[in-house]
XYZ file of C-alpha atoms in Angstrom:
774
model
C 0.282 -0.426 0.335
C 3.358 2.194 0.700
C 4.345 2.714 -3.144
C 1.234 0.874 -5.333
C -0.333 1.373 -7.262
C -3.971 -0.427 -7.907
C -5.365 0.444 -4.563
C -7.978 1.908 -3.352
C -6.211 4.095 -1.461
C -8.750 7.832 -0.281
C -8.369 10.711 -1.532
C -5.942 13.139 1.002
C -7.337 16.552 0.088
C -10.795 15.679 1.134
C -9.846 15.863 4.426
C -8.865 19.622 3.748
C -11.962 20.658 0.913
C -14.356 18.252 4.259
C -13.167 21.270 7.179
C -13.397 24.172 5.399
C -9.920 24.953 4.590
C -10.752 25.019 0.691
C -10.203 27.774 -0.806
C -12.713 29.149 -3.875
C -12.877 31.255 -5.932
C -15.309 33.522 -3.865
C -12.851 32.595 -1.371
C -10.428 34.859 -3.078
C -10.418 38.543 -1.373
C -7.588 41.538 -2.891
C -7.660 44.727 -1.087
C -9.106 48.083 -2.987
C -11.713 45.221 -3.798
C -14.608 46.533 -5.182
C -17.745 44.792 -6.677
C -19.625 43.974 -9.949
C -23.255 43.100 -10.903
C -24.350 42.023 -14.323
C -27.256 44.037 -15.502
C -28.809 41.177 -17.419
C -31.348 40.701 -20.895
C -34.806 39.703 -19.579
C -36.165 39.420 -22.583
C -35.084 36.509 -25.283
C -34.587 38.804 -28.411
C -34.416 42.639 -28.201
C -33.149 45.662 -29.892
C -31.678 48.027 -27.513
C -33.546 51.113 -28.408
C -30.302 53.138 -24.901
C -28.781 52.871 -21.547
C -29.037 55.673 -19.908
C -26.319 54.817 -16.680
C -26.808 58.600 -14.971
C -29.336 56.852 -12.299
C -26.835 54.239 -12.323
C -23.701 55.470 -11.033
C -25.980 58.576 -8.796
C -26.182 55.693 -6.382
C -23.933 55.625 -2.791
C -21.200 53.173 -3.880
C -21.044 52.555 -7.705
C -17.308 53.389 -8.470
C -18.513 52.943 -12.829
C -21.560 51.744 -14.797
C -19.805 49.709 -18.523
C -21.484 49.314 -21.339
C -20.506 46.810 -24.725
C -19.840 50.352 -26.340
C -17.318 51.405 -23.653
C -15.717 47.798 -24.845
C -16.339 48.226 -27.937
C -15.057 51.701 -28.182
C -11.059 50.337 -26.387
C -10.945 48.134 -28.429
C -11.877 44.552 -26.732
C -12.637 42.146 -29.538
C -15.638 39.085 -29.193
C -15.464 36.527 -26.597
C -14.239 34.431 -29.460
C -15.701 30.282 -31.260
C -12.172 27.960 -31.306
C -14.276 25.457 -33.924
C -13.493 26.711 -37.397
C -16.064 23.763 -39.413
C -17.379 23.909 -43.220
C -20.563 22.357 -44.273
C -21.102 19.725 -46.606
C -20.610 22.245 -49.542
C -17.629 23.529 -48.538
C -18.917 27.190 -46.192
C -17.797 28.144 -43.675
C -19.761 27.816 -41.184
C -22.193 31.551 -39.786
C -19.812 33.843 -37.494
C -22.084 34.812 -34.507
C -20.299 37.529 -33.053
C -20.666 37.939 -29.416
C -18.995 40.798 -27.378
C -18.569 40.349 -23.292
C -21.076 43.301 -23.294
C -23.856 42.926 -26.345
C -24.080 45.921 -28.243
C -27.689 46.206 -29.825
C -29.432 43.620 -29.575
C -29.776 40.469 -27.335
C -30.966 37.268 -28.237
C -31.656 35.691 -25.127
C -33.017 35.901 -21.018
C -30.053 37.080 -19.344
C -27.159 37.860 -22.276
C -25.305 40.580 -20.551
C -25.496 44.267 -21.272
C -23.687 45.828 -18.691
C -21.943 46.054 -16.032
C -22.172 47.625 -12.600
C -18.990 47.681 -10.644
C -19.743 49.491 -6.483
C -17.734 49.846 -3.468
C -19.875 46.975 -1.827
C -22.545 44.237 -3.511
C -24.787 46.107 -2.512
C -23.887 48.892 -4.043
C -23.570 47.085 -7.310
C -27.211 45.940 -7.035
C -28.506 48.777 -6.057
C -26.646 49.962 -9.475
C -28.054 47.565 -11.567
C -31.548 47.896 -10.711
C -30.888 51.521 -11.377
C -29.849 51.413 -14.858
C -32.493 52.013 -17.163
C -32.205 50.573 -20.916
C -34.657 50.990 -23.525
C -35.359 47.891 -25.435
C -37.912 47.280 -28.576
C -38.426 43.494 -28.484
C -38.362 40.729 -31.436
C -39.556 37.769 -32.660
C -37.654 35.034 -31.031
C -37.666 31.261 -31.987
C -36.194 29.318 -28.666
C -38.168 25.810 -30.024
C -34.837 23.281 -31.368
C -37.250 21.671 -33.763
C -39.338 24.775 -35.402
C -35.725 26.602 -35.715
C -35.053 25.233 -39.113
C -39.061 26.650 -40.593
C -38.412 29.647 -42.716
C -41.454 30.787 -40.913
C -38.761 31.210 -37.874
C -37.559 34.104 -36.936
C -33.862 34.888 -37.144
C -31.130 35.345 -34.389
C -29.727 36.940 -36.493
C -30.649 38.526 -39.535
C -26.916 37.533 -42.229
C -28.070 33.810 -41.650
C -30.497 32.513 -43.123
C -33.124 30.055 -41.700
C -31.239 29.408 -38.799
C -29.121 27.179 -39.521
C -25.275 28.013 -38.346
C -23.109 25.220 -40.716
C -24.602 21.768 -42.367
C -21.888 18.900 -41.650
C -21.375 16.145 -43.423
C -18.274 12.785 -42.006
C -19.671 9.095 -42.947
C -19.333 7.662 -47.230
C -22.848 8.720 -48.477
C -22.859 6.350 -50.976
C -21.122 3.117 -49.481
C -24.215 3.491 -46.656
C -26.735 4.333 -49.035
C -25.766 0.629 -50.817
C -25.864 -1.030 -47.860
C -29.919 0.793 -46.842
C -30.487 -0.214 -50.678
C -29.741 -3.989 -49.678
C -30.439 -4.404 -46.382
C -33.204 -7.653 -45.651
C -34.319 -4.543 -42.754
C -34.531 -1.262 -41.570
C -35.127 0.442 -38.380
C -35.888 4.325 -38.284
C -36.125 6.566 -34.673
C -36.465 9.689 -34.230
C -35.015 10.696 -30.540
C -34.099 13.566 -28.043
C -31.483 14.738 -26.071
C -32.764 17.113 -23.343
C -31.190 20.189 -22.540
C -28.898 19.901 -19.425
C -28.847 22.717 -17.231
C -25.102 22.089 -15.996
C -25.648 23.061 -12.097
C -22.559 22.433 -10.446
C -22.517 22.683 -6.618
C -19.636 25.996 -7.089
C -21.248 28.156 -9.025
C -18.765 30.422 -11.494
C -17.017 33.684 -10.153
C -14.048 35.585 -11.366
C -11.783 37.526 -9.341
C -9.413 39.869 -11.702
C -6.699 42.610 -10.725
C -4.227 45.738 -12.987
C -0.890 45.996 -12.414
C -0.858 49.710 -14.755
C 3.388 50.236 -14.359
C 3.548 46.312 -16.073
C 0.458 47.360 -17.944
C -0.604 42.949 -16.536
C -3.595 40.951 -15.795
C -4.144 38.767 -13.071
C -7.501 36.434 -12.908
C -8.301 34.600 -10.574
C -10.949 31.947 -12.330
C -13.109 28.547 -11.122
C -11.785 27.071 -14.062
C -10.677 23.490 -16.017
C -7.490 25.153 -17.016
C -5.792 28.054 -16.971
C -3.839 28.464 -19.779
C -6.911 28.609 -22.685
C -8.608 31.038 -20.904
C -5.371 33.414 -20.517
C -4.321 32.236 -23.899
C -7.812 33.608 -25.343
C -8.240 37.085 -23.632
C -5.370 37.769 -24.772
C -5.317 37.196 -28.060
C -8.573 37.322 -29.612
C -10.286 40.160 -26.347
C -7.077 42.195 -25.295
C -4.197 42.320 -28.653
C -2.348 42.192 -25.224
C 0.829 40.035 -25.597
C -0.179 36.312 -23.076
C 2.687 37.176 -20.168
C 0.981 39.931 -19.755
C -2.007 38.292 -18.728
C -1.700 35.753 -15.166
C -5.070 33.153 -14.413
C -5.125 31.741 -11.464
C -7.493 28.428 -10.557
C -7.723 27.671 -7.154
C -10.066 25.441 -5.438
C -12.950 24.155 -8.134
C -16.305 22.812 -6.743
C -17.654 20.741 -10.309
C -17.441 21.377 -13.552
C -18.238 19.135 -16.031
C -16.759 20.744 -19.424
C -19.159 23.690 -18.220
C -16.084 25.362 -17.085
C -13.347 25.243 -19.349
C -13.989 28.242 -21.323
C -14.252 32.289 -21.760
C -16.988 33.516 -20.662
C -18.103 37.185 -21.212
C -18.014 37.520 -16.684
C -14.188 36.961 -16.898
C -13.359 40.093 -19.676
C -15.813 42.108 -18.231
C -14.240 42.370 -14.631
C -10.656 42.364 -15.727
C -11.352 45.423 -18.188
C -13.330 46.922 -14.897
C -10.182 47.042 -13.511
C -8.351 48.002 -15.833
C -11.050 51.055 -16.173
C -10.799 51.161 -12.296
C -7.366 51.245 -10.613
C -9.525 47.756 -8.425
C -8.939 44.881 -8.015
C -13.038 43.899 -9.102
C -15.020 40.738 -8.300
C -17.787 39.110 -9.317
C -19.752 35.763 -8.475
C -22.471 34.357 -9.700
C -25.443 33.368 -7.806
C -27.756 30.154 -8.620
C -30.456 31.964 -11.074
C -27.465 33.761 -12.402
C -25.968 30.999 -13.648
C -29.586 29.173 -15.455
C -29.361 31.899 -17.615
C -25.360 32.255 -18.146
C -23.283 28.990 -18.018
C -23.507 27.153 -21.179
C -25.868 24.189 -21.051
C -25.936 20.823 -22.647
C -27.534 18.086 -24.658
C -30.672 19.729 -26.785
C -30.125 17.441 -30.651
C -33.198 15.656 -32.023
C -31.426 13.132 -34.011
C -33.547 10.731 -36.557
C -31.632 6.947 -36.612
C -31.442 4.556 -39.160
C -30.031 1.543 -38.689
C -29.517 -1.419 -41.770
C -29.516 -5.201 -40.635
C -28.844 -7.939 -42.604
C -31.094 -10.537 -42.585
C -29.467 -12.175 -39.684
C -29.649 -9.598 -37.804
C -26.184 -8.973 -38.486
C -25.435 -4.756 -39.060
C -24.520 -3.146 -42.405
C -24.843 0.418 -41.257
C -26.080 2.942 -39.865
C -27.262 6.961 -40.891
C -27.907 9.920 -38.420
C -29.311 13.367 -38.887
C -29.016 15.742 -35.523
C -30.293 18.845 -35.425
C -28.314 20.230 -32.579
C -29.066 23.588 -31.086
C -25.671 26.324 -30.356
C -28.065 29.299 -28.517
C -28.216 32.212 -30.091
C -23.969 32.466 -29.750
C -21.487 29.709 -30.841
C -19.671 29.258 -27.746
C -15.443 28.017 -27.400
C -15.827 24.855 -28.847
C -19.465 24.482 -29.362
C -19.124 23.302 -33.038
C -17.623 20.200 -31.938
C -19.482 18.970 -30.094
C -21.901 17.413 -32.066
C -20.125 17.144 -34.742
C -15.673 15.867 -34.025
C -16.876 14.142 -30.726
C -19.640 12.656 -31.679
C -19.301 11.109 -34.087
C -15.898 9.735 -33.598
C -17.875 6.426 -31.781
C -21.209 6.860 -33.660
C -19.806 2.931 -34.244
C -19.401 2.388 -30.841
C -18.078 -1.354 -30.386
C -19.545 -3.093 -33.995
C -19.212 -3.436 -36.748
C -20.839 -1.421 -38.533
C -19.292 -2.035 -42.137
C -20.485 2.445 -43.229
C -21.679 5.107 -41.090
C -22.822 8.546 -42.446
C -23.733 11.548 -39.948
C -25.178 14.457 -41.242
C -25.535 17.559 -38.520
C -27.420 20.782 -38.438
C -26.257 23.076 -36.318
C -29.086 26.163 -34.963
C -29.211 29.113 -33.379
C -32.601 29.801 -31.345
C -32.949 33.317 -29.072
C -31.622 29.926 -26.088
C -28.022 30.721 -24.001
C -25.066 28.309 -25.112
C -24.970 25.496 -25.728
C -21.470 23.856 -25.672
C -19.493 20.855 -24.198
C -21.535 18.725 -20.737
C -20.238 15.535 -18.947
C -18.782 13.153 -22.483
C -19.703 15.725 -24.654
C -20.283 14.659 -27.298
C -20.790 10.567 -26.871
C -23.718 10.040 -24.291
C -25.691 11.604 -27.193
C -25.014 9.144 -29.778
C -24.337 6.331 -27.970
C -27.669 7.035 -26.421
C -29.801 6.433 -30.406
C -26.864 3.614 -31.147
C -27.912 1.842 -27.879
C -32.234 2.953 -28.879
C -31.457 2.356 -32.667
C -30.139 -1.549 -31.512
C -32.933 -2.135 -28.801
C -35.750 -1.046 -31.070
C -34.121 -3.408 -34.053
C -34.320 -6.137 -32.092
C -37.567 -6.001 -30.936
C -38.567 -5.467 -34.783
C -36.824 -8.456 -35.568
C -37.718 -11.061 -32.916
C -34.161 -11.195 -31.817
C -33.294 -11.168 -28.102
C -31.596 -7.310 -27.547
C -28.225 -9.639 -25.989
C -27.573 -11.514 -28.662
C -27.977 -8.634 -31.864
C -25.763 -6.606 -29.391
C -23.477 -9.875 -28.810
C -23.611 -11.238 -32.349
C -22.518 -7.357 -33.937
C -19.397 -7.131 -31.253
C -16.470 -6.236 -32.429
C -14.163 -9.218 -31.094
C -10.427 -9.074 -29.849
C -9.204 -10.844 -32.307
C -10.199 -7.418 -34.289
C -8.154 -5.031 -32.607
C -6.253 -2.656 -33.911
C -9.883 -1.556 -35.525
C -10.524 0.895 -36.835
C -14.013 2.206 -37.585
C -15.348 3.993 -40.064
C -15.328 6.899 -38.034
C -11.730 6.665 -39.267
C -11.332 6.098 -35.178
C -8.450 2.952 -34.613
C -9.659 1.082 -31.402
C -6.210 -0.228 -29.641
C -7.708 -3.425 -27.118
C -10.919 -4.363 -26.501
C -12.783 -7.371 -24.766
C -16.802 -6.203 -25.700
C -19.076 -9.689 -25.301
C -16.743 -10.589 -21.928
C -17.209 -6.979 -20.067
C -21.286 -8.207 -21.775
C -21.197 -11.234 -19.928
C -19.679 -10.696 -16.580
C -22.794 -7.614 -16.757
C -25.471 -9.823 -17.156
C -23.759 -12.281 -14.679
C -24.073 -10.132 -11.993
C -27.136 -8.337 -12.881
C -29.064 -12.530 -13.280
C -30.539 -11.387 -16.140
C -32.083 -15.142 -16.812
C -33.905 -14.251 -13.449
C -35.301 -11.406 -14.325
C -38.871 -13.200 -15.339
C -39.547 -13.967 -11.948
C -38.332 -10.025 -10.415
C -40.987 -8.599 -13.243
C -43.829 -11.190 -11.961
C -43.693 -9.997 -8.058
C -43.486 -6.844 -10.016
C -46.321 -7.028 -11.282
C -48.161 -9.065 -7.851
C -47.756 -5.695 -6.872
C -49.481 -3.590 -9.919
C -45.481 -2.643 -10.752
C -44.353 -2.697 -14.597
C -40.539 -3.584 -13.897
C -38.676 -3.561 -17.330
C -34.264 -4.137 -17.383
C -32.574 -1.848 -19.703
C -28.868 -3.030 -21.434
C -26.941 -0.534 -22.768
C -22.870 -1.019 -24.366
C -21.199 2.162 -23.907
C -18.205 3.074 -26.123
C -16.794 6.355 -24.921
C -13.121 8.567 -27.501
C -11.862 10.296 -24.523
C -9.668 13.465 -26.131
C -8.666 16.878 -25.725
C -4.328 18.619 -26.324
C -1.446 17.628 -27.962
C 0.687 17.661 -25.149
C 1.031 17.424 -20.822
C 3.519 19.091 -19.109
C 5.217 17.771 -15.416
C 7.794 19.233 -13.185
C 9.195 18.145 -10.005
C 10.886 20.235 -7.559
C 12.388 19.286 -3.839
C 11.484 22.001 -1.685
C 13.575 23.478 0.673
C 10.776 22.042 3.710
C 11.461 18.584 2.608
C 8.412 18.649 0.548
C 8.808 17.313 -3.613
C 6.387 19.666 -5.466
C 4.675 18.251 -8.374
C 3.379 20.853 -11.242
C 1.404 19.604 -13.060
C -1.101 21.228 -16.768
C -4.272 20.009 -15.653
C -6.621 21.362 -13.205
C -8.705 19.265 -10.764
C -12.712 20.110 -10.739
C -13.315 17.728 -7.721
C -12.005 14.047 -9.528
C -9.629 13.315 -7.565
C -6.456 14.208 -9.795
C -4.628 14.851 -6.432
C -4.589 11.277 -5.106
C -4.058 9.287 -8.343
C -0.465 12.116 -9.053
C 0.505 11.408 -5.619
C 0.738 7.490 -5.934
C 2.349 7.443 -9.614
C 4.883 10.013 -8.146
C 5.924 7.791 -5.238
C 5.480 4.056 -6.294
C 8.757 5.851 -9.560
C 10.085 7.896 -6.677
C 9.370 5.304 -3.703
C 8.353 8.861 -1.766
C 5.410 8.741 1.108
C 2.227 9.818 -0.153
C 2.726 12.271 3.046
C 6.033 14.129 1.527
C 4.671 14.796 -1.585
C 2.052 18.371 -2.651
C 0.444 18.765 -5.735
C 0.981 22.185 -7.810
C -2.004 23.318 -10.220
C -3.664 25.956 -12.193
C -1.212 29.181 -11.824
C -0.742 29.682 -15.449
C 3.075 32.020 -14.375
C 4.578 28.912 -12.677
C 3.903 26.423 -14.459
C 3.930 27.264 -18.239
C 2.168 24.791 -20.439
C -1.002 22.692 -19.046
C -3.391 21.541 -21.870
C -5.619 21.978 -18.682
C -8.826 19.161 -17.926
C -11.623 17.716 -20.791
C -11.767 14.698 -23.065
C -11.203 12.455 -19.203
C -8.222 12.600 -20.272
C -5.957 13.634 -17.002
C -4.547 10.386 -16.305
C -3.118 9.547 -19.075
C -1.564 12.180 -20.541
C -0.463 13.632 -17.083
C 0.294 10.745 -15.912
C 2.841 10.158 -19.350
C 4.214 13.702 -18.140
C 4.577 12.361 -14.647
C 6.648 9.348 -15.474
C 8.874 11.152 -17.977
C 9.122 13.437 -15.555
C 10.330 11.248 -12.709
C 12.303 9.234 -15.258
C 14.473 12.029 -16.070
C 14.454 13.466 -12.128
C 16.147 9.338 -11.201
C 18.627 10.354 -14.038
C 19.586 13.393 -12.633
C 19.657 11.941 -9.331
C 22.546 8.761 -10.504
C 24.719 11.519 -11.630
C 24.184 13.310 -8.192
C 24.354 10.423 -6.246
C 27.644 9.936 -8.250
C 28.645 13.712 -6.983
C 27.836 12.259 -3.468
C 28.845 9.766 -2.914
C 32.374 10.525 -5.031
C 31.261 7.358 -7.803
C 30.884 6.336 -11.138
C 27.857 7.333 -11.817
C 27.300 4.131 -13.389
C 27.796 2.231 -10.213
C 24.508 3.848 -8.737
C 22.186 2.604 -7.972
C 17.986 3.779 -8.136
C 15.620 0.776 -5.452
C 13.261 2.032 -3.152
C 13.600 6.112 -3.435
C 17.370 6.145 -2.708
C 20.309 5.017 -4.344
C 23.355 2.822 -3.853
C 26.894 1.896 -4.769
C 26.601 -0.903 -6.763
C 27.760 -4.186 -3.332
C 28.147 -1.977 -1.320
C 26.118 -0.425 1.940
C 26.340 3.290 0.610
C 23.531 5.099 -0.156
C 21.542 8.120 0.309
C 17.976 9.091 -0.035
C 16.017 10.986 -2.095
C 15.458 13.411 -0.336
C 18.318 14.105 1.183
C 20.590 13.840 -2.207
C 17.999 16.461 -3.360
C 18.138 19.594 -0.654
C 21.794 18.189 -0.377
C 22.569 18.995 -4.225
C 20.113 22.111 -3.852
C 22.193 23.756 -0.656
C 25.620 23.438 -2.710
C 24.129 24.794 -5.829
C 23.678 27.927 -3.275
C 26.845 28.361 -2.483
C 28.034 29.056 -6.293
C 29.191 24.921 -6.871
C 28.434 23.252 -9.940
C 26.243 20.447 -8.614
C 23.602 18.766 -9.944
C 20.849 19.243 -9.209
C 17.639 17.246 -9.166
C 14.551 19.390 -9.974
C 13.186 18.184 -13.669
C 10.122 18.735 -15.834
C 9.211 17.709 -18.790
C 6.569 17.512 -22.509
C 4.404 14.788 -23.066
C 4.148 13.732 -26.231
C -0.208 12.357 -26.154
C 0.217 10.346 -30.062
C -3.215 8.183 -29.007
C -6.585 9.320 -26.994
C -8.146 5.837 -25.325
C -11.198 3.689 -25.800
C -12.854 3.002 -22.919
C -16.332 0.932 -22.178
C -19.072 -0.391 -20.829
C -21.806 -2.277 -20.196
C -25.125 -0.884 -17.911
C -27.880 -2.355 -16.891
C -30.858 -1.160 -14.489
C -34.340 -2.200 -13.229
C -37.577 0.020 -13.415
C -40.396 -0.292 -12.165
C -42.900 1.504 -13.260
C -47.050 2.489 -11.054
C -49.399 2.358 -14.422
C -51.414 4.787 -12.472
C -49.130 7.756 -11.856
C -46.662 6.975 -13.964
C -43.987 7.199 -11.322
C -40.873 5.010 -12.009
C -37.741 3.929 -9.386
C -34.638 2.987 -10.901
C -34.674 0.314 -8.797
C -31.409 -1.240 -8.934
C -28.206 -0.998 -11.802
C -24.661 -2.096 -12.169
C -21.884 -1.773 -13.705
C -18.893 -3.300 -16.350
C -16.447 -0.962 -16.794
C -13.227 -1.303 -18.906
C -11.050 1.631 -17.961
C -7.925 -0.430 -18.188
C -5.642 0.028 -15.354
C -7.366 1.332 -12.529
C -4.488 3.662 -10.993
C -7.606 3.870 -7.602
C -10.098 1.258 -8.216
C -11.999 4.245 -5.322
C -11.751 6.885 -7.127
C -12.452 5.122 -9.965
C -15.919 4.144 -9.286
C -17.183 7.476 -7.783
C -16.466 9.255 -10.774
C -18.326 6.079 -12.305
C -21.892 7.069 -9.418
C -21.269 10.762 -9.673
C -21.456 9.600 -14.270
C -23.900 7.978 -13.788
C -26.145 9.766 -11.009
C -26.172 12.964 -13.704
C -27.157 10.331 -16.561
C -30.193 8.867 -14.972
C -30.672 12.415 -13.932
C -31.436 13.455 -17.336
C -33.095 10.793 -18.537
C -35.669 10.779 -15.427
C -35.847 14.146 -13.781
C -33.776 17.507 -15.816
C -35.751 19.788 -18.259
C -34.653 22.970 -19.499
C -37.725 24.644 -20.049
C -38.410 27.818 -22.403
C -42.074 29.289 -23.072
C -41.584 28.583 -26.685
C -44.753 32.733 -26.764
C -41.215 35.109 -24.343
C -38.465 33.365 -25.030
C -37.968 33.144 -20.759
C -36.046 29.819 -18.575
C -39.547 28.464 -17.100
C -37.040 25.953 -15.355
C -34.805 28.970 -14.191
C -34.449 26.994 -10.959
C -34.683 23.915 -8.199
C -37.782 25.005 -7.807
C -38.784 23.545 -11.255
C -35.403 21.856 -12.767
C -34.693 18.663 -11.067
C -31.653 17.405 -10.814
C -31.888 13.756 -8.596
C -31.293 13.873 -4.833
C -30.429 10.925 -2.640
C -32.980 9.186 -2.767
C -33.430 9.424 -6.589
C -30.841 7.108 -6.355
C -30.713 3.418 -6.507
C -27.036 1.293 -4.908
C -25.148 1.608 -8.237
C -22.784 -1.356 -8.317
C -18.928 -0.858 -10.057
C -17.789 -3.722 -11.210
C -13.753 -2.580 -12.625
C -12.364 -5.462 -15.948
C -8.746 -3.868 -16.264
C -8.481 -4.362 -19.907
C -4.842 -2.490 -19.888
C -5.295 0.639 -22.729
C -1.720 -0.696 -25.264
C -1.374 3.295 -25.704
C -0.107 4.395 -23.393
C 2.804 3.056 -20.212
C -0.181 3.443 -17.646
C -2.146 0.707 -19.246
C -5.264 3.183 -18.526
C -8.390 4.593 -20.438
C -10.107 7.815 -19.776
C -13.332 7.164 -17.016
C -14.416 10.832 -16.213
C -17.549 10.358 -18.413
C -17.860 7.242 -18.886
C -20.452 6.926 -16.723
C -22.105 9.486 -17.889
C -22.378 8.325 -21.383
C -23.790 4.608 -20.590
C -26.681 5.940 -18.176
C -29.174 7.625 -20.736
C -30.135 4.735 -22.968
C -30.108 1.829 -20.041
C -32.426 4.231 -18.079
C -34.848 4.437 -21.245
C -34.228 0.682 -22.275
C -35.641 -0.445 -19.241
C -38.464 2.096 -19.089
C -39.810 1.057 -22.880
C -39.265 -2.793 -21.572
C -41.466 -2.215 -18.930
C -44.446 -0.007 -20.926
C -44.460 -2.923 -23.789
C -47.325 -4.573 -22.764
C -48.859 -1.754 -23.508
C -47.337 -0.928 -27.339
C -44.840 0.988 -26.023
C -42.118 1.631 -28.235
C -40.337 4.652 -27.665
C -40.310 7.566 -24.731
C -38.117 11.139 -24.397
C -36.165 11.985 -21.498
C -37.595 12.873 -18.565
C -39.721 9.965 -18.410
C -41.074 11.770 -16.190
C -44.391 11.201 -14.328
C -46.596 13.411 -16.344
C -44.961 12.247 -18.933
C -44.943 8.365 -18.910
C -48.724 8.218 -17.730
C -49.555 10.341 -20.439
C -47.367 7.666 -22.423
C -48.915 4.511 -20.841
C -52.660 6.236 -21.749
C -51.825 6.956 -25.579
C -50.513 3.719 -25.763
C -53.669 1.788 -24.504
C -55.898 4.730 -26.507
C -54.266 3.690 -30.391
């Protein structure tokens, strides 16, 4: 346990966080600090006729009022979209210029209009309420299904029928040919409902400006300081990146939503420079509903072509993807490149064709949310397979087993261009069936029927493709206090990174866990980093740590040779000590590092042990697994309970199984939330967010969730030295289709063939009633 991997070690960061010793962005307060409040549009679409600052500036304690015109006059650029997508006709995607504060027009409820800064939070709020904004309300469209209609109001005047892009990938001709030859074609349209991310910690930002050096320091809860630094510098302020420092402290949940550059980051920096004092902004929960990026919101029509034996020939999908009113930083990539990469899943399709229409609506921008396109893709595939099995009267398990890519075919290149390095999908499937006692389900269904309940069982096999930056950096410093600092380029938002990195470093260098500190989040102290997203952290940062510890050991052999007066070739390293071969002469790694540091400080030419390396991430990983849910439904009321839930996951080598299971639990909770509870609703008449608080937007609580039983089947990844596969998003990928497949199975006797998420009691009751009436 002391130095070993694959151990269920408790998280080292938890005692600090649970005892209230964490330091989050809202805990940051700087000398002379002022507070900012964002004035947001009450309309989904409106022209800004005028903004009268005078009433706000007259409020006692108000220091400044800033509008889009002020930012424009100062030469600030827009919040960028980083994805240069092309439509299938070769034309570039539409542009949706997004100033940090609206100029001329607002395009969704919550669109920022002005930033009021006060001596106190109350002064800023009073000033914001006093600000006089004259709007001319315009027609709006918030429904994705209606956005592309010829009669729909335009979100942007130059974007016809609200079509931002019409993208395709795959071999259309071959796919169409296989469909013509197919013995059976299954068609199904599914909805991936819009999600409010609702991280436990809301967004916040604190900025200060040094006029002497013309340098900004931004404290913000991000998933990686470096991309914010680069976007602020290059795209918004038109300054060299070295004039920005971004510091990220502890972060209470991100889920993709905290990856992005937001208008508020720009506002606090601009106001700090204009006022000559630090400016702080912290989101309230109702504000977060309006201003944090949302997730999902797709409508997909999928078609599955099969031969007479139920073998998959081809897959064809057409997706309407809601982008919201503006293109967020990475929004166009989520339903296109990210989602399409896994559409072939674990099955041997001969061809796949994908068409995605990115549509603009008068709603909050949509971007990455846990899984980022992959849950949406897996959902349509697994729902199609269940539907095809029922239509062709083939067992749901058998049709999957019949079509899974075997281990002997690895590495397997899919029609989507991805190459799976490893996987034993049938073995994982069979482990899941055994764990849930699939064969014994009919008895459990009969017992539920005696209680007047419909019981259903649902299976989903998922495949995830991790992603992220192509390099990652690690640095190891031996500090004067005897601690070993590991500086990393990723950012923990609650996943347990500190524990995993300490375990890796301890295993390689033989240093006790309690002597290792993980340092993250400061773009000055850590020059580069890929941040956290796409379940990349362990396999990316892990490779960087392995490279850096190897360098430390090589430097240590030279340093030990100097200290012990022997040739480096005579030095061996084991269990944290450098020893002279064949003798009892040895020195511990920390003692050696401190000795060499002191000599170097005294001017001696010696080898020190500090090191930094950048690892090239040559391949991503493909975690996969089997989710099985059992549900019970009261047909009289539509009330649903998820009564059993099991997961059998292949995430490669599990460095810390305890952390991996915790990540799967969290992902499954979010997936069940989407399937059963969460529903972002806009009023189609006026564009107001109806589900704008937790009174109207349901997220899962403890009593909404079953025990989630997770088994890990370790099939090592072949493309990284740790053998790990990203596990952070996997739980959210497999859970929605497992739950909905279980619901449809429970209601099959009523004639129900499909029901869209979320399966609220009202929706289930109406579905049952409609099926009976038909």
